[in-house]
Amino acid sequence: MAGGLQYNFARLSIAEKLIAINVLVFILDGLSLALLGNSVVKWFQLPQDFIGFLSQPWSLVTYSFFHAGIGHVFWNMIMLYFAGRIFLNLFDTQRFLNVYFLGVIVGGAVFLLSYNVFPTLLDTQTALVGASAGVTAVLIFVCAYIPNQEVRIIFFNVKLWHVGVFFVLVDLIQIPYGGNVGGRLAHLGGAALGYIYARQLLKGNDIGAGFTKIINGIAQLFKPREKKAPMKTVYKKKAAKNKSKAEYDKEANQRKIDAILDKISKSGYESLSKAEKDFLFKAGKED
């Protein structure tokens, strides 16, 4: 069972993985509150004052994994799914993560700044949760990158730039009349990031390149160091033999993978033996 879940999670796109993580966090936090009478959200939500933020700086990112209610998480994940599908047809996982998390960070920064600058918000006690800023960044990115691409909405087609303008106008209109001022401002921060990123990318400038380097640098800190093997003199004949064996093994593995995939298409994933599931999962990790 665990192997099956691991394998299925590994096969998900990055947008689908984020959806799964957000839904899981929402369920676990809800169970914690219902059964233990305590929610952990206060340690991860983004406070509105700088002092509170400085005591938990990680909240500039972690706030995006918590949601205020089932409607909040449902609509965010629906939007992330559809916007993510379009995005990932154009670009790779790394660029998706750049846009999404830069949108989260910029949206959080706009929220934090607004509640310490605008007079009507100074004395308000609130906190920011939700993936909306990151989701909006991804949505507006695709709307700005391929604005004339048409998408089907119920019974008619609309251009992506119409969709983007609609969502931005909804947020602007609801700031004075609809409540949730902080959330709306965060959405607009994410939208601005998505728009600027897309327009700059069309000019050949990837404004997320620095963010990629930071993330890769952090990831390297947690990777175990590989011990360098001592240098050996290898004769060409032996090297050729090893290369031939490696190619043979690769071909054999590919034939086995093809046979397993063919079995899945005919009988479903559950028809696989534990050994076949393990083999397929390990092959996926190696790729």
CSV table of C-alpha atoms in Angstrom, one decimal:
chain,number,residue,atom,x,y,z
A,1,MET,CA,0.0,0.0,0.0
A,2,ALA,CA,2.8,2.4,1.0
A,3,GLY,CA,4.7,1.5,-2.1
A,4,GLY,CA,1.6,2.2,-4.3
A,5,LEU,CA,1.0,5.6,-2.7
A,6,GLN,CA,4.7,6.5,-3.1
A,7,TYR,CA,4.7,5.4,-6.7
A,8,ASN,CA,1.4,7.3,-7.5
A,9,PHE,CA,2.7,10.4,-5.8
A,10,ALA,CA,5.9,10.3,-7.8
A,11,ARG,CA,4.0,10.2,-11.0
A,12,LEU,CA,2.0,13.4,-10.2
A,13,SER,CA,2.9,16.7,-11.9
A,14,ILE,CA,4.4,19.3,-9.6
A,15,ALA,CA,1.0,21.2,-9.5
A,16,GLU,CA,-0.8,18.0,-8.5
A,17,LYS,CA,1.8,17.3,-5.8
A,18,LEU,CA,1.2,20.8,-4.4
A,19,ILE,CA,-2.5,20.2,-4.4
A,20,ALA,CA,-2.1,16.9,-2.6
A,21,ILE,CA,0.2,18.5,0.0
A,22,ASN,CA,-2.2,21.4,0.6
A,23,VAL,CA,-5.2,19.1,0.9
A,24,LEU,CA,-3.3,16.8,3.4
A,25,VAL,CA,-2.2,19.8,5.5
A,26,PHE,CA,-5.8,21.1,5.6
A,27,ILE,CA,-7.2,17.7,6.7
A,28,LEU,CA,-4.5,17.2,9.4
A,29,ASP,CA,-4.9,20.7,10.8
A,30,GLY,CA,-8.7,20.2,10.9
A,31,LEU,CA,-8.3,16.9,12.7
A,32,SER,CA,-5.8,18.5,15.1
A,33,LEU,CA,-8.3,21.2,16.0
A,34,ALA,CA,-11.3,18.9,16.2
A,35,LEU,CA,-9.7,16.1,18.2
A,36,LEU,CA,-7.0,17.9,20.2
A,37,GLY,CA,-8.5,21.3,20.5
A,38,ASN,CA,-5.3,22.9,19.1
A,39,SER,CA,-4.3,24.1,15.7
A,40,VAL,CA,-0.7,24.5,14.6
A,41,VAL,CA,-1.6,27.2,12.1
A,42,LYS,CA,-0.5,30.0,14.4
A,43,TRP,CA,3.1,28.9,14.0
A,44,PHE,CA,2.9,29.0,10.2
A,45,GLN,CA,0.5,31.8,9.3
A,46,LEU,CA,1.9,35.2,8.2
A,47,PRO,CA,1.4,37.8,11.0
A,48,GLN,CA,0.4,41.3,10.0
A,49,ASP,CA,3.1,43.1,12.1
A,50,PHE,CA,6.9,43.1,11.5
A,51,ILE,CA,7.7,42.0,15.1
A,52,GLY,CA,5.5,38.9,14.7
A,53,PHE,CA,7.0,38.1,11.3
A,54,LEU,CA,10.6,38.4,12.6
A,55,SER,CA,9.8,35.8,15.3
A,56,GLN,CA,8.7,33.3,12.5
A,57,PRO,CA,10.3,34.4,9.2
A,58,TRP,CA,9.5,31.0,7.6
A,59,SER,CA,5.9,32.1,7.6
A,60,LEU,CA,6.5,34.1,4.4
A,61,VAL,CA,6.3,30.8,2.6
A,62,THR,CA,4.5,28.4,5.0
A,63,TYR,CA,1.4,30.5,5.2
A,64,SER,CA,0.5,29.3,1.7
A,65,PHE,CA,0.0,25.7,2.9
A,66,PHE,CA,-2.8,26.5,5.3
A,67,HIS,CA,-6.4,27.5,4.5
A,68,ALA,CA,-9.2,29.2,6.3
A,69,GLY,CA,-12.0,26.8,5.2
A,70,ILE,CA,-13.1,24.1,2.8
A,71,GLY,CA,-14.3,26.6,0.2
A,72,HIS,CA,-10.9,28.4,0.4
A,73,VAL,CA,-8.8,25.4,-0.2
A,74,PHE,CA,-11.3,23.9,-2.8
A,75,TRP,CA,-11.3,26.9,-5.2
A,76,ASN,CA,-7.5,27.5,-4.8
A,77,MET,CA,-6.8,23.9,-5.7
A,78,ILE,CA,-9.2,24.0,-8.7
A,79,MET,CA,-7.5,27.1,-10.1
A,80,LEU,CA,-4.1,25.6,-9.4
A,81,TYR,CA,-5.0,22.4,-11.3
A,82,PHE,CA,-6.2,24.1,-14.4
A,83,ALA,CA,-3.6,26.9,-14.5
A,84,GLY,CA,-0.9,24.4,-13.7
A,85,ARG,CA,-1.9,22.2,-16.6
A,86,ILE,CA,-1.5,25.0,-19.1
A,87,PHE,CA,1.8,26.2,-17.5
A,88,LEU,CA,3.4,22.8,-17.5
A,89,ASN,CA,2.6,22.3,-21.2
A,90,LEU,CA,4.9,25.3,-21.8
A,91,PHE,CA,7.6,25.0,-19.2
A,92,ASP,CA,9.3,22.6,-16.8
A,93,THR,CA,8.9,22.0,-13.1
A,94,GLN,CA,11.6,24.4,-11.9
A,95,ARG,CA,10.1,27.4,-13.7
A,96,PHE,CA,6.7,26.5,-12.3
A,97,LEU,CA,8.2,26.4,-8.8
A,98,ASN,CA,9.9,29.8,-9.4
A,99,VAL,CA,6.6,31.5,-10.4
A,100,TYR,CA,4.5,29.8,-7.7
A,101,PHE,CA,6.8,30.4,-4.7
A,102,LEU,CA,7.9,33.9,-5.9
A,103,GLY,CA,4.2,34.7,-6.1
A,104,VAL,CA,3.7,33.4,-2.6
A,105,ILE,CA,6.6,35.5,-1.3
A,106,VAL,CA,5.7,38.7,-3.1
A,107,GLY,CA,2.0,38.3,-2.1
A,108,GLY,CA,3.1,37.8,1.5
A,109,ALA,CA,5.4,40.9,1.3
A,110,VAL,CA,2.6,43.1,-0.1
A,111,PHE,CA,0.3,41.9,2.7
A,112,LEU,CA,2.9,42.6,5.4
A,113,LEU,CA,3.8,46.0,4.0
A,114,SER,CA,0.2,47.1,3.5
A,115,TYR,CA,-0.7,46.4,7.2
A,116,ASN,CA,2.2,48.5,8.3
A,117,VAL,CA,1.7,51.4,5.9
A,118,PHE,CA,-2.0,52.1,5.1
A,119,PRO,CA,-3.7,54.0,8.0
A,120,THR,CA,-6.9,52.1,7.9
A,121,LEU,CA,-5.1,48.8,8.3
A,122,LEU,CA,-2.6,49.7,11.0
A,123,ASP,CA,-4.7,48.7,14.0
A,124,THR,CA,-6.2,45.6,12.4
A,125,GLN,CA,-5.4,42.2,14.0
A,126,THR,CA,-5.3,39.5,11.3
A,127,ALA,CA,-3.0,37.0,9.7
A,128,LEU,CA,-2.5,35.7,6.1
A,129,VAL,CA,-3.1,32.0,5.1
A,130,GLY,CA,-3.8,30.4,1.7
A,131,ALA,CA,-2.1,29.5,-1.5
A,132,SER,CA,-4.0,32.3,-3.5
A,133,ALA,CA,-1.0,34.5,-4.1
A,134,GLY,CA,1.0,31.6,-5.7
A,135,VAL,CA,-2.0,30.3,-7.6
A,136,THR,CA,-2.8,33.8,-8.9
A,137,ALA,CA,0.9,34.2,-10.0
A,138,VAL,CA,0.7,31.0,-12.1
A,139,LEU,CA,-2.7,32.0,-13.6
A,140,ILE,CA,-1.6,35.5,-14.5
A,141,PHE,CA,1.7,34.2,-15.9
A,142,VAL,CA,0.0,32.0,-18.5
A,143,CYS,CA,-2.5,34.8,-19.2
A,144,ALA,CA,0.3,37.2,-19.9
A,145,TYR,CA,2.6,34.7,-21.7
A,146,ILE,CA,0.0,33.4,-24.2
A,147,PRO,CA,-2.8,36.1,-23.9
A,148,ASN,CA,-4.6,35.2,-27.1
A,149,GLN,CA,-4.8,31.4,-26.4
A,150,GLU,CA,-8.5,30.4,-26.1
A,151,VAL,CA,-9.8,28.2,-23.3
A,152,ARG,CA,-13.2,26.6,-22.9
A,153,ILE,CA,-15.4,27.9,-20.0
A,154,ILE,CA,-18.7,26.0,-19.8
A,155,PHE,CA,-20.3,26.7,-23.1
A,156,PHE,CA,-18.1,29.3,-24.8
A,157,ASN,CA,-14.4,30.1,-25.5
A,158,VAL,CA,-12.6,33.0,-24.0
A,159,LYS,CA,-9.0,34.3,-24.4
A,160,LEU,CA,-6.7,33.9,-21.5
A,161,TRP,CA,-6.1,37.6,-21.1
A,162,HIS,CA,-9.9,38.1,-20.5
A,163,VAL,CA,-9.6,35.5,-17.7
A,164,GLY,CA,-6.7,37.4,-16.2
A,165,VAL,CA,-8.3,40.8,-16.3
A,166,PHE,CA,-11.5,39.3,-14.8
A,167,PHE,CA,-9.7,37.9,-11.7
A,168,VAL,CA,-7.7,41.1,-11.2
A,169,LEU,CA,-10.8,43.3,-11.4
A,170,VAL,CA,-12.6,41.0,-8.9
A,171,ASP,CA,-9.8,41.5,-6.4
A,172,LEU,CA,-9.6,45.3,-7.0
A,173,ILE,CA,-13.4,45.7,-6.6
A,174,GLN,CA,-13.6,43.6,-3.4
A,175,ILE,CA,-10.9,45.5,-1.5
A,176,PRO,CA,-13.3,48.3,-0.5
A,177,TYR,CA,-16.5,46.3,-0.6
A,178,GLY,CA,-15.9,42.6,-0.1
A,179,GLY,CA,-13.8,42.2,3.0
A,180,ASN,CA,-10.6,40.1,3.3
A,181,VAL,CA,-8.5,43.1,2.4
A,182,GLY,CA,-5.2,41.4,3.2
A,183,GLY,CA,-6.0,38.4,1.1
A,184,ARG,CA,-7.0,40.6,-1.9
A,185,LEU,CA,-3.8,42.6,-1.6
A,186,ALA,CA,-1.8,39.4,-1.5
A,187,HIS,CA,-3.6,38.2,-4.7
A,188,LEU,CA,-2.6,41.4,-6.5
A,189,GLY,CA,1.0,41.0,-5.4
A,190,GLY,CA,1.0,37.5,-6.8
A,191,ALA,CA,-0.7,38.7,-10.0
A,192,ALA,CA,2.0,41.4,-10.4
A,193,LEU,CA,4.8,38.9,-10.0
A,194,GLY,CA,3.2,36.5,-12.6
A,195,TYR,CA,2.6,39.3,-15.1
A,196,ILE,CA,6.2,40.8,-14.8
A,197,TYR,CA,7.8,37.3,-14.9
A,198,ALA,CA,5.9,36.4,-18.1
A,199,ARG,CA,6.6,39.7,-19.9
A,200,GLN,CA,10.3,39.6,-19.0
A,201,LEU,CA,10.5,36.0,-20.1
A,202,LEU,CA,9.1,37.0,-23.5
A,203,LYS,CA,12.1,39.4,-23.7
A,204,GLY,CA,14.5,36.7,-22.9
A,205,ASN,CA,15.0,37.6,-19.2
A,206,ASP,CA,14.3,34.9,-16.6
A,207,ILE,CA,13.8,36.9,-13.4
A,208,GLY,CA,13.6,33.6,-11.4
A,209,ALA,CA,17.1,32.5,-12.3
A,210,GLY,CA,18.5,33.8,-9.0
A,211,PHE,CA,15.7,32.1,-7.1
A,212,THR,CA,16.6,28.8,-8.8
A,213,LYS,CA,20.2,29.2,-7.7
A,214,ILE,CA,19.2,29.8,-4.1
A,215,ILE,CA,16.9,26.8,-4.0
A,216,ASN,CA,19.5,24.6,-5.6
A,217,GLY,CA,22.1,25.9,-3.1
A,218,ILE,CA,19.9,25.1,-0.2
A,219,ALA,CA,19.1,21.6,-1.6
A,220,GLN,CA,22.9,20.9,-1.9
A,221,LEU,CA,23.3,21.5,1.9
A,222,PHE,CA,21.1,18.5,2.6
A,223,LYS,CA,22.6,16.2,0.1
A,224,PRO,CA,25.0,13.6,1.5
A,225,ARG,CA,28.5,14.0,0.1
A,226,GLU,CA,29.6,11.3,-2.2
A,227,LYS,CA,33.0,9.7,-1.6
A,228,LYS,CA,35.3,10.0,-4.5
A,229,ALA,CA,36.5,6.7,-5.7
A,230,PRO,CA,40.3,6.4,-6.1
A,231,MET,CA,41.6,6.9,-9.6
A,232,LYS,CA,42.3,3.7,-11.5
A,233,THR,CA,44.0,2.9,-14.8
A,234,VAL,CA,41.5,1.2,-17.0
A,235,TYR,CA,42.4,-0.4,-20.3
A,236,LYS,CA,40.3,0.5,-23.3
A,237,LYS,CA,39.3,-3.1,-23.9
A,238,LYS,CA,37.9,-3.4,-20.4
A,239,ALA,CA,36.2,0.0,-20.7
A,240,ALA,CA,34.5,-1.0,-23.9
A,241,LYS,CA,33.4,-4.3,-22.3
A,242,ASN,CA,31.9,-2.4,-19.3
A,243,LYS,CA,30.2,0.1,-21.6
A,244,SER,CA,28.7,-2.8,-23.6
A,245,LYS,CA,27.4,-4.4,-20.4
A,246,ALA,CA,25.9,-1.1,-19.2
A,247,GLU,CA,24.1,-0.7,-22.5
A,248,TYR,CA,22.8,-4.3,-22.3
A,249,ASP,CA,21.5,-3.8,-18.7
A,250,LYS,CA,19.8,-0.5,-19.7
A,251,GLU,CA,18.0,-2.2,-22.6
A,252,ALA,CA,17.0,-5.1,-20.4
A,253,ASN,CA,15.6,-2.7,-17.8
A,254,GLN,CA,13.7,-0.8,-20.4
A,255,ARG,CA,12.1,-4.0,-21.8
A,256,LYS,CA,11.1,-4.9,-18.3
A,257,ILE,CA,9.6,-1.4,-17.7
A,258,ASP,CA,7.7,-1.7,-21.0
A,259,ALA,CA,6.2,-5.0,-20.0
A,260,ILE,CA,5.1,-3.7,-16.7
A,261,LEU,CA,3.5,-0.6,-18.2
A,262,ASP,CA,1.7,-2.8,-20.7
A,263,LYS,CA,0.4,-4.9,-17.9
A,264,ILE,CA,-0.9,-1.8,-16.1
A,265,SER,CA,-2.7,-0.6,-19.2
A,266,LYS,CA,-4.4,-4.0,-19.6
A,267,SER,CA,-5.1,-5.0,-16.0
A,268,GLY,CA,-4.5,-1.9,-13.8
A,269,TYR,CA,-1.8,-1.0,-11.3
A,270,GLU,CA,-3.2,-3.3,-8.6
A,271,SER,CA,-2.5,-6.3,-10.8
A,272,LEU,CA,1.3,-5.8,-10.3
A,273,SER,CA,3.2,-7.9,-7.9
A,274,LYS,CA,5.1,-6.2,-5.1
A,275,ALA,CA,8.4,-6.9,-6.9
A,276,GLU,CA,7.1,-5.2,-10.0
A,277,LYS,CA,5.8,-2.2,-8.1
A,278,ASP,CA,9.2,-1.8,-6.4
A,279,PHE,CA,11.1,-2.2,-9.6
A,280,LEU,CA,8.9,0.4,-11.4
A,281,PHE,CA,9.2,2.9,-8.5
A,282,LYS,CA,13.0,2.5,-8.3
A,283,ALA,CA,13.3,3.0,-12.1
A,284,GLY,CA,11.2,6.2,-11.9
A,285,LYS,CA,13.5,7.5,-9.1
A,286,GLU,CA,16.7,6.8,-11.2
A,287,ASP,CA,15.3,8.7,-14.2
